[in-house]
PDB file of C-alpha atoms in Angstrom:
ATOM      1  CA  MET A   3     102.673 109.751  98.539  1.00  0.00           C
ATOM      2  CA  SER A   4     103.735 106.867  96.226  1.00  0.00           C
ATOM      3  CA  GLU A   5     101.447 104.091  95.107  1.00  0.00           C
ATOM      4  CA  ILE A   6     101.952 100.454  96.094  1.00  0.00           C
ATOM      5  CA  GLU A   7     100.422  97.355  94.499  1.00  0.00           C
ATOM      6  CA  PRO A   8      96.728  96.943  95.239  1.00  0.00           C
ATOM      7  CA  GLY A   9      95.664  94.944  98.318  1.00  0.00           C
ATOM      8  CA  ALA A  10      92.803  92.426  98.582  1.00  0.00           C
ATOM      9  CA  ALA A  11      89.946  93.421 100.929  1.00  0.00           C
ATOM     10  CA  LEU A  12      91.734  96.654 101.852  1.00  0.00           C
ATOM     11  CA  GLY A  13      91.795  97.811  98.209  1.00  0.00           C
ATOM     12  CA  GLU A  14      94.656 100.014  96.957  1.00  0.00           C
ATOM     13  CA  ILE A  15      97.514 100.444  99.350  1.00  0.00           C
ATOM     14  CA  VAL A  16      99.658 103.655  99.370  1.00  0.00           C
ATOM     15  CA  GLU A  17     102.692 104.821 101.237  1.00  0.00           C
ATOM     16  CA  ASP A  18     102.359 107.955 103.319  1.00  0.00           C
ATOM     17  CA  ARG A  19     104.919 109.697 105.624  1.00  0.00           C
ATOM     18  CA  LEU A  20     104.396 111.258 108.943  1.00  0.00           C
ATOM     19  CA  LEU A  21     106.667 112.959 111.495  1.00  0.00           C
ATOM     20  CA  ASP A  22     108.843 114.974 109.091  1.00  0.00           C
ATOM     21  CA  GLY A  23     108.902 112.030 106.748  1.00  0.00           C
ATOM     22  CA  ARG A  24     110.714 109.801 109.221  1.00  0.00           C
ATOM     23  CA  LEU A  25     107.756 107.449 109.751  1.00  0.00           C
ATOM     24  CA  ARG A  26     106.712 105.514 106.575  1.00  0.00           C
ATOM     25  CA  LEU A  27     103.278 104.025 106.565  1.00  0.00           C
ATOM     26  CA  LEU A  28     101.514 101.668 104.155  1.00  0.00           C
ATOM     27  CA  GLN A  29      97.809 102.163 104.526  1.00  0.00           C
ATOM     28  CA  PRO A  30      94.572 101.740 102.465  1.00  0.00           C
ATOM     29  CA  ARG A  31      93.954 104.675 100.127  1.00  0.00           C
ATOM     30  CA  LYS A  32      90.280 104.555 101.012  1.00  0.00           C
ATOM     31  CA  GLY A  33      88.814 104.270 104.498  1.00  0.00           C
ATOM     32  CA  HIS A  34      90.285 105.092 107.856  1.00  0.00           C
ATOM     33  CA  ARG A  35      93.691 106.793 107.522  1.00  0.00           C
ATOM     34  CA  ALA A  36      96.282 107.588 110.166  1.00  0.00           C
ATOM     35  CA  GLY A  37      96.559 111.294 111.146  1.00  0.00           C
ATOM     36  CA  SER A  38      96.823 113.745 114.021  1.00  0.00           C
ATOM     37  CA  ASP A  39      94.994 111.647 116.610  1.00  0.00           C
ATOM     38  CA  ALA A  40      97.646 108.856 116.369  1.00  0.00           C
ATOM     39  CA  VAL A  41     100.503 111.393 116.433  1.00  0.00           C
ATOM     40  CA  LEU A  42      99.132 113.192 119.532  1.00  0.00           C
ATOM     41  CA  LEU A  43      98.482 109.903 121.360  1.00  0.00           C
ATOM     42  CA  ALA A  44     102.005 108.689 120.724  1.00  0.00           C
ATOM     43  CA  ALA A  45     103.329 112.001 122.082  1.00  0.00           C
ATOM     44  CA  ALA A  46     101.335 111.642 125.265  1.00  0.00           C
ATOM     45  CA  LEU A  47     103.199 108.477 126.272  1.00  0.00           C
ATOM     46  CA  PRO A  48     105.862 108.662 128.986  1.00  0.00           C
ATOM     47  CA  ASP A  49     109.481 107.810 128.493  1.00  0.00           C
ATOM     48  CA  LEU A  50     109.401 103.997 128.868  1.00  0.00           C
ATOM     49  CA  GLY A  51     113.123 103.310 128.259  1.00  0.00           C
ATOM     50  CA  GLY A  52     113.448  99.658 127.214  1.00  0.00           C
ATOM     51  CA  GLY A  53     109.898  98.901 128.516  1.00  0.00           C
ATOM     52  CA  ALA A  54     106.992  97.279 126.731  1.00  0.00           C
ATOM     53  CA  LEU A  55     104.125  99.102 125.039  1.00  0.00           C
ATOM     54  CA  LEU A  56     100.907  97.636 123.751  1.00  0.00           C
ATOM     55  CA  ASP A  57      98.994  99.571 121.098  1.00  0.00           C
ATOM     56  CA  ILE A  58      95.472  98.062 121.041  1.00  0.00           C
ATOM     57  CA  GLY A  59      93.174  98.665 118.024  1.00  0.00           C
ATOM     58  CA  ALA A  60      96.406  99.454 116.286  1.00  0.00           C
ATOM     59  CA  GLY A  61      95.290  99.633 112.749  1.00  0.00           C
ATOM     60  CA  VAL A  62      98.323  99.828 110.511  1.00  0.00           C
ATOM     61  CA  GLY A  63     100.445 100.483 113.667  1.00  0.00           C
ATOM     62  CA  THR A  64     100.738 104.342 113.564  1.00  0.00           C
ATOM     63  CA  VAL A  65     100.663 104.975 117.393  1.00  0.00           C
ATOM     64  CA  GLY A  66     103.131 102.149 118.334  1.00  0.00           C
ATOM     65  CA  LEU A  67     105.476 102.894 115.474  1.00  0.00           C
ATOM     66  CA  ALA A  68     105.500 106.586 116.242  1.00  0.00           C
ATOM     67  CA  ALA A  69     106.254 105.747 119.919  1.00  0.00           C
ATOM     68  CA  ALA A  70     109.008 103.391 118.829  1.00  0.00           C
ATOM     69  CA  LEU A  71     110.497 106.141 116.682  1.00  0.00           C
ATOM     70  CA  ALA A  72     110.609 108.529 119.529  1.00  0.00           C
ATOM     71  CA  GLN A  73     111.903 105.934 122.076  1.00  0.00           C
ATOM     72  CA  PRO A  74     114.569 103.849 120.373  1.00  0.00           C
ATOM     73  CA  GLU A  75     114.790 101.151 123.125  1.00  0.00           C
ATOM     74  CA  LEU A  76     111.017 100.629 123.377  1.00  0.00           C
ATOM     75  CA  GLN A  77     109.515  97.243 122.714  1.00  0.00           C
ATOM     76  CA  VAL A  78     106.140  97.448 121.031  1.00  0.00           C
ATOM     77  CA  THR A  79     103.239  95.017 120.365  1.00  0.00           C
ATOM     78  CA  LEU A  80     100.471  96.083 117.950  1.00  0.00           C
ATOM     79  CA  LEU A  81      97.142  94.379 118.483  1.00  0.00           C
ATOM     80  CA  GLU A  82      94.612  94.610 115.633  1.00  0.00           C
ATOM     81  CA  ARG A  83      91.540  92.493 115.047  1.00  0.00           C
ATOM     82  CA  ASP A  84      91.555  92.867 111.261  1.00  0.00           C
ATOM     83  CA  PRO A  85      94.056  90.290 109.945  1.00  0.00           C
ATOM     84  CA  GLU A  86      94.830  92.345 106.869  1.00  0.00           C
ATOM     85  CA  LEU A  87      95.464  95.528 108.824  1.00  0.00           C
ATOM     86  CA  ALA A  88      97.569  93.607 111.263  1.00  0.00           C
ATOM     87  CA  ALA A  89      99.613  92.187 108.322  1.00  0.00           C
ATOM     88  CA  LEU A  90     100.024  95.685 107.045  1.00  0.00           C
ATOM     89  CA  ALA A  91     101.175  96.818 110.485  1.00  0.00           C
ATOM     90  CA  ALA A  92     103.792  94.130 110.419  1.00  0.00           C
ATOM     91  CA  ARG A  93     104.998  95.361 106.975  1.00  0.00           C
ATOM     92  CA  ASN A  94     105.196  98.882 108.343  1.00  0.00           C
ATOM     93  CA  ALA A  95     107.443  97.722 111.190  1.00  0.00           C
ATOM     94  CA  GLY A  96     109.827  96.231 108.594  1.00  0.00           C
ATOM     95  CA  LEU A  97     109.543  99.270 106.382  1.00  0.00           C
ATOM     96  CA  ASN A  98     110.769 101.429 109.298  1.00  0.00           C
ATOM     97  CA  ASP A  99     113.497  98.965 110.304  1.00  0.00           C
ATOM     98  CA  MET A 100     111.652  98.132 113.551  1.00  0.00           C
ATOM     99  CA  ALA A 101     110.813  94.443 112.936  1.00  0.00           C
ATOM    100  CA  GLY A 102     113.120  93.381 115.737  1.00  0.00           C
ATOM    101  CA  ARG A 103     111.300  95.337 118.404  1.00  0.00           C
ATOM    102  CA  VAL A 104     107.800  95.865 117.007  1.00  0.00           C
ATOM    103  CA  THR A 105     105.480  92.870 116.696  1.00  0.00           C
ATOM    104  CA  ALA A 106     101.992  92.893 115.137  1.00  0.00           C
ATOM    105  CA  ILE A 107      99.322  90.425 116.329  1.00  0.00           C
ATOM    106  CA  ALA A 108      95.883  89.795 114.870  1.00  0.00           C
ATOM    107  CA  GLY A 109      93.432  89.531 117.772  1.00  0.00           C
ATOM    108  CA  ASP A 110      90.402  91.086 119.391  1.00  0.00           C
ATOM    109  CA  VAL A 111      91.052  93.378 122.358  1.00  0.00           C
ATOM    110  CA  THR A 112      87.680  92.252 123.863  1.00  0.00           C
ATOM    111  CA  ALA A 113      88.625  88.577 123.914  1.00  0.00           C
ATOM    112  CA  ARG A 114      88.896  86.641 127.150  1.00  0.00           C
ATOM    113  CA  ALA A 115      92.119  86.497 129.052  1.00  0.00           C
ATOM    114  CA  ALA A 116      92.904  82.871 127.930  1.00  0.00           C
ATOM    115  CA  ALA A 117      92.459  83.853 124.291  1.00  0.00           C
ATOM    116  CA  LEU A 118      94.798  86.847 124.665  1.00  0.00           C
ATOM    117  CA  SER A 119      97.311  84.705 126.547  1.00  0.00           C
ATOM    118  CA  GLU A 120      97.392  82.283 123.657  1.00  0.00           C
ATOM    119  CA  LEU A 121      98.398  85.216 121.399  1.00  0.00           C
ATOM    120  CA  GLY A 122     101.302  85.983 123.758  1.00  0.00           C
ATOM    121  CA  LEU A 123      99.563  88.748 125.721  1.00  0.00           C
ATOM    122  CA  ALA A 124     100.067  87.574 129.331  1.00  0.00           C
ATOM    123  CA  SER A 125      98.574  89.347 132.234  1.00  0.00           C
ATOM    124  CA  ALA A 126     100.731  92.207 133.819  1.00  0.00           C
ATOM    125  CA  SER A 127     103.200  92.089 130.935  1.00  0.00           C
ATOM    126  CA  PHE A 128     103.207  95.684 129.659  1.00  0.00           C
ATOM    127  CA  ASP A 129     104.454  98.956 131.091  1.00  0.00           C
ATOM    128  CA  ALA A 130     101.987 101.061 128.973  1.00  0.00           C
ATOM    129  CA  VAL A 131      98.953 100.619 126.849  1.00  0.00           C
ATOM    130  CA  ALA A 132      97.857 103.105 124.213  1.00  0.00           C
ATOM    131  CA  MET A 133      94.439 103.072 122.653  1.00  0.00           C
ATOM    132  CA  ASN A 134      92.643 105.047 119.951  1.00  0.00           C
ATOM    133  CA  PRO A 135      89.256 103.234 120.179  1.00  0.00           C
ATOM    134  CA  PRO A 136      86.329 103.655 117.864  1.00  0.00           C
ATOM    135  CA  PHE A 137      84.629 106.921 118.587  1.00  0.00           C
ATOM    136  CA  TYR A 138      80.914 106.153 117.999  1.00  0.00           C
ATOM    137  CA  PRO A 139      78.449 103.521 119.283  1.00  0.00           C
ATOM    138  CA  PRO A 140      76.382 101.673 116.734  1.00  0.00           C
ATOM    139  CA  GLY A 141      73.669 103.971 115.304  1.00  0.00           C
ATOM    140  CA  GLY A 142      75.436 106.955 116.812  1.00  0.00           C
ATOM    141  CA  SER A 143      76.913 108.127 113.455  1.00  0.00           C
ATOM    142  CA  ARG A 144      76.534 107.591 109.844  1.00  0.00           C
ATOM    143  CA  ALA A 145      78.657 104.476 109.131  1.00  0.00           C
ATOM    144  CA  SER A 146      81.116 104.521 106.359  1.00  0.00           C
ATOM    145  CA  PRO A 147      80.548 102.037 103.528  1.00  0.00           C
ATOM    146  CA  VAL A 148      84.317 101.292 103.647  1.00  0.00           C
ATOM    147  CA  PRO A 149      84.721  98.372 106.126  1.00  0.00           C
ATOM    148  CA  ASN A 150      88.059  99.372 107.713  1.00  0.00           C
ATOM    149  CA  ARG A 151      86.885 102.976 108.166  1.00  0.00           C
ATOM    150  CA  LYS A 152      83.589 101.781 109.660  1.00  0.00           C
ATOM    151  CA  ALA A 153      85.480  99.476 112.143  1.00  0.00           C
ATOM    152  CA  ALA A 154      87.803 102.307 113.133  1.00  0.00           C
ATOM    153  CA  HIS A 155      84.976 104.741 113.802  1.00  0.00           C
ATOM    154  CA  VAL A 156      82.005 102.666 115.108  1.00  0.00           C
ATOM    155  CA  ALA A 157      82.325 100.590 118.204  1.00  0.00           C
ATOM    156  CA  GLU A 158      80.562  97.250 118.511  1.00  0.00           C
ATOM    157  CA  GLY A 159      80.505  97.590 122.292  1.00  0.00           C
ATOM    158  CA  ALA A 160      81.299 100.139 124.967  1.00  0.00           C
ATOM    159  CA  LEU A 161      84.749 101.284 125.950  1.00  0.00           C
ATOM    160  CA  ALA A 162      84.606  99.193 129.177  1.00  0.00           C
ATOM    161  CA  PRO A 163      86.046  95.964 127.571  1.00  0.00           C
ATOM    162  CA  TRP A 164      89.004  97.869 126.183  1.00  0.00           C
ATOM    163  CA  LEU A 165      89.736  99.316 129.635  1.00  0.00           C
ATOM    164  CA  ARG A 166      89.295  95.801 131.275  1.00  0.00           C
ATOM    165  CA  THR A 167      91.849  94.419 128.978  1.00  0.00           C
ATOM    166  CA  ALA A 168      94.230  97.293 129.719  1.00  0.00           C
ATOM    167  CA  ARG A 169      93.887  96.691 133.430  1.00  0.00           C
ATOM    168  CA  ARG A 170      94.626  93.021 132.930  1.00  0.00           C
ATOM    169  CA  LEU A 171      97.677  93.431 130.743  1.00  0.00           C
ATOM    170  CA  LEU A 172      99.330  96.425 132.485  1.00  0.00           C
ATOM    171  CA  ARG A 173     101.972  95.854 135.153  1.00  0.00           C
ATOM    172  CA  PRO A 174     101.510  97.564 138.564  1.00  0.00           C
ATOM    173  CA  SER A 175     101.907 101.310 138.088  1.00  0.00           C
ATOM    174  CA  GLY A 176     101.664 100.811 134.353  1.00  0.00           C
ATOM    175  CA  ASN A 177     100.583 103.735 132.211  1.00  0.00           C
ATOM    176  CA  LEU A 178      97.432 104.092 130.057  1.00  0.00           C
ATOM    177  CA  ALA A 179      96.957 106.687 127.375  1.00  0.00           C
ATOM    178  CA  LEU A 180      93.942 107.206 125.052  1.00  0.00           C
ATOM    179  CA  ILE A 181      92.442 109.756 122.751  1.00  0.00           C
ATOM    180  CA  HIS A 182      88.695 110.097 122.300  1.00  0.00           C
ATOM    181  CA  ARG A 183      86.030 112.644 121.352  1.00  0.00           C
ATOM    182  CA  VAL A 184      85.065 115.102 124.024  1.00  0.00           C
ATOM    183  CA  GLU A 185      81.471 113.717 124.395  1.00  0.00           C
ATOM    184  CA  ALA A 186      82.962 110.440 125.606  1.00  0.00           C
ATOM    185  CA  LEU A 187      84.573 112.054 128.634  1.00  0.00           C
ATOM    186  CA  PRO A 188      82.020 110.811 131.174  1.00  0.00           C
ATOM    187  CA  GLU A 189      82.301 107.244 129.877  1.00  0.00           C
ATOM    188  CA  VAL A 190      86.106 107.466 129.942  1.00  0.00           C
ATOM    189  CA  LEU A 191      86.179 108.753 133.526  1.00  0.00           C
ATOM    190  CA  ALA A 192      83.649 106.173 134.679  1.00  0.00           C
ATOM    191  CA  GLY A 193      85.697 103.446 133.122  1.00  0.00           C
ATOM    192  CA  LEU A 194      88.840 104.518 134.855  1.00  0.00           C
ATOM    193  CA  GLU A 195      87.330 104.622 138.349  1.00  0.00           C
ATOM    194  CA  THR A 196      88.176 100.971 138.753  1.00  0.00           C
ATOM    195  CA  GLY A 197      91.903 100.328 139.078  1.00  0.00           C
ATOM    196  CA  PHE A 198      93.313 103.652 137.899  1.00  0.00           C
ATOM    197  CA  GLY A 199      94.428 106.862 139.492  1.00  0.00           C
ATOM    198  CA  ALA A 200      96.512 109.962 138.489  1.00  0.00           C
ATOM    199  CA  VAL A 201      93.896 110.519 135.752  1.00  0.00           C
ATOM    200  CA  ALA A 202      94.946 113.518 133.642  1.00  0.00           C
ATOM    201  CA  VAL A 203      92.721 115.089 130.966  1.00  0.00           C
ATOM    202  CA  ARG A 204      94.118 117.336 128.248  1.00  0.00           C
ATOM    203  CA  PRO A 205      91.605 119.034 125.966  1.00  0.00           C
ATOM    204  CA  VAL A 206      92.624 119.323 122.328  1.00  0.00           C
ATOM    205  CA  HIS A 207      91.380 122.414 120.381  1.00  0.00           C
ATOM    206  CA  ALA A 208      91.591 122.996 116.585  1.00  0.00           C
ATOM    207  CA  PHE A 209      91.743 126.712 117.467  1.00  0.00           C
ATOM    208  CA  ALA A 210      92.068 128.366 120.812  1.00  0.00           C
ATOM    209  CA  ASP A 211      88.687 130.155 120.587  1.00  0.00           C
ATOM    210  CA  ARG A 212      86.681 127.074 119.596  1.00  0.00           C
ATOM    211  CA  PRO A 213      85.443 124.167 121.698  1.00  0.00           C
ATOM    212  CA  ALA A 214      87.688 121.169 122.230  1.00  0.00           C
ATOM    213  CA  ILE A 215      87.427 118.474 119.571  1.00  0.00           C
ATOM    214  CA  ARG A 216      89.365 115.700 121.393  1.00  0.00           C
ATOM    215  CA  ILE A 217      90.552 114.703 124.836  1.00  0.00           C
ATOM    216  CA  ILE A 218      93.790 112.939 125.594  1.00  0.00           C
ATOM    217  CA  VAL A 219      93.457 111.033 128.844  1.00  0.00           C
ATOM    218  CA  THR A 220      96.305 109.347 130.741  1.00  0.00           C
ATOM    219  CA  ALA A 221      96.197 107.296 133.932  1.00  0.00           C
ATOM    220  CA  VAL A 222      98.269 105.114 136.143  1.00  0.00           C
ATOM    221  CA  LEU A 223      97.280 101.609 137.284  1.00  0.00           C
ATOM    222  CA  ASN A 224      96.874 101.443 141.084  1.00  0.00           C
ATOM    223  CA  SER A 225      97.818 105.069 141.616  1.00  0.00           C
ATOM    224  CA  ARG A 226      96.208 107.026 144.409  1.00  0.00           C
ATOM    225  CA  LYS A 227      96.884 110.459 142.980  1.00  0.00           C
ATOM    226  CA  PRO A 228      93.854 112.628 142.302  1.00  0.00           C
ATOM    227  CA  ALA A 229      92.740 113.670 138.874  1.00  0.00           C
ATOM    228  CA  ALA A 230      94.099 116.731 137.045  1.00  0.00           C
ATOM    229  CA  LEU A 231      92.852 118.868 134.148  1.00  0.00           C
ATOM    230  CA  LEU A 232      95.988 119.794 132.046  1.00  0.00           C
ATOM    231  CA  PRO A 233      96.518 122.863 129.923  1.00  0.00           C
ATOM    232  CA  ALA A 234      94.785 122.737 126.599  1.00  0.00           C
ATOM    233  CA  PHE A 235      96.648 121.705 123.512  1.00  0.00           C
ATOM    234  CA  VAL A 236      95.842 123.984 120.548  1.00  0.00           C
ATOM    235  CA  ILE A 237      96.569 122.670 117.078  1.00  0.00           C
ATOM    236  CA  ASN A 238      96.310 125.822 114.970  1.00  0.00           C
ATOM    237  CA  GLY A 239      97.072 129.499 115.628  1.00  0.00           C
ATOM    238  CA  ALA A 240      94.749 132.367 114.603  1.00  0.00           C
ATOM    239  CA  ASP A 241      96.641 132.495 111.266  1.00  0.00           C
ATOM    240  CA  GLY A 242      95.663 128.888 110.553  1.00  0.00           C
ATOM    241  CA  ARG A 243      99.222 127.627 110.876  1.00  0.00           C
ATOM    242  CA  LEU A 244     100.294 125.028 113.428  1.00  0.00           C
ATOM    243  CA  THR A 245     101.240 126.496 116.811  1.00  0.00           C
ATOM    244  CA  PRO A 246     104.905 126.047 117.811  1.00  0.00           C
ATOM    245  CA  LEU A 247     104.101 123.110 120.108  1.00  0.00           C
ATOM    246  CA  SER A 248     101.735 121.589 117.592  1.00  0.00           C
ATOM    247  CA  ASP A 249     104.311 121.879 114.857  1.00  0.00           C
ATOM    248  CA  ALA A 250     106.934 120.188 117.111  1.00  0.00           C
ATOM    249  CA  VAL A 251     104.528 117.373 117.994  1.00  0.00           C
ATOM    250  CA  HIS A 252     103.538 116.740 114.459  1.00  0.00           C
ATOM    251  CA  ARG A 253     107.288 116.603 113.457  1.00  0.00           C
ATOM    252  CA  GLY A 254     107.816 114.024 116.203  1.00  0.00           C
ATOM    253  CA  ARG A 255     110.000 116.473 118.150  1.00  0.00           C
ATOM    254  CA  GLY A 256     107.596 117.515 120.915  1.00  0.00           C
ATOM    255  CA  ARG A 257     105.954 115.688 123.739  1.00  0.00           C
ATOM    256  CA  LEU A 258     102.634 115.848 125.593  1.00  0.00           C
ATOM    257  CA  THR A 259     103.557 113.762 128.534  1.00  0.00           C
ATOM    258  CA  PRO A 260     101.861 115.088 131.681  1.00  0.00           C
ATOM    259  CA  ASP A 261     104.434 116.214 134.287  1.00  0.00           C
ATOM    260  CA  TYR A 262     101.755 115.630 136.857  1.00  0.00           C
ATOM    261  CA  GLN A 263     102.098 111.834 136.733  1.00  0.00           C
TER     262      GLN A 263
END
């Protein structure tokens, strides 16, 4: 990790590397930092060829950039409401030589359709949407004093507005992928009842003998396929080392795309 010149409201900015060092990320030293959640979510996306992916609540762009690294023809839009994080996401696109096919936009995912359209986000214009939404409702957790970490972890509203925007911006048969805490599963499933099918849930366990810590949920707009519970993804083996699949995914050389869809 090498140090970069200090930022403004974000504080000191550092460069980190993910996916076997192939993905370079400028991000704040303090506050919310990209990690396994973003890597797992990117690995759950289907092969989109030269299609269009929207990463909403993108932060510094980790999910979209990881997907673009895995899929060299993919066109990616990063939507982040914090202008400084959005600017950092744009810098990260350039840092990874993806400026020509990865665009960062400062905007609120919960905005009305007209406001999103003004940002260039037209209805039915994306083949896939990825989201790593804030995990906790207001008052549901101890909020971090670091603003960007608080915004990443504590939602100002329910998940429903995020899913509504995804429905609006996805093309017919478009794919949705999200990662969330296990406790949010009822809210996620309820939100997907309108407009989505082929819902697939994959539990994520830190260790095989412990309760799941995350869920990765994928769905297809307008699909009539029933829901499926996929095999669990286990991060660590009994020896504390990454399992073979987990190691491959964290190196950017493994996928978690559900064959079911």
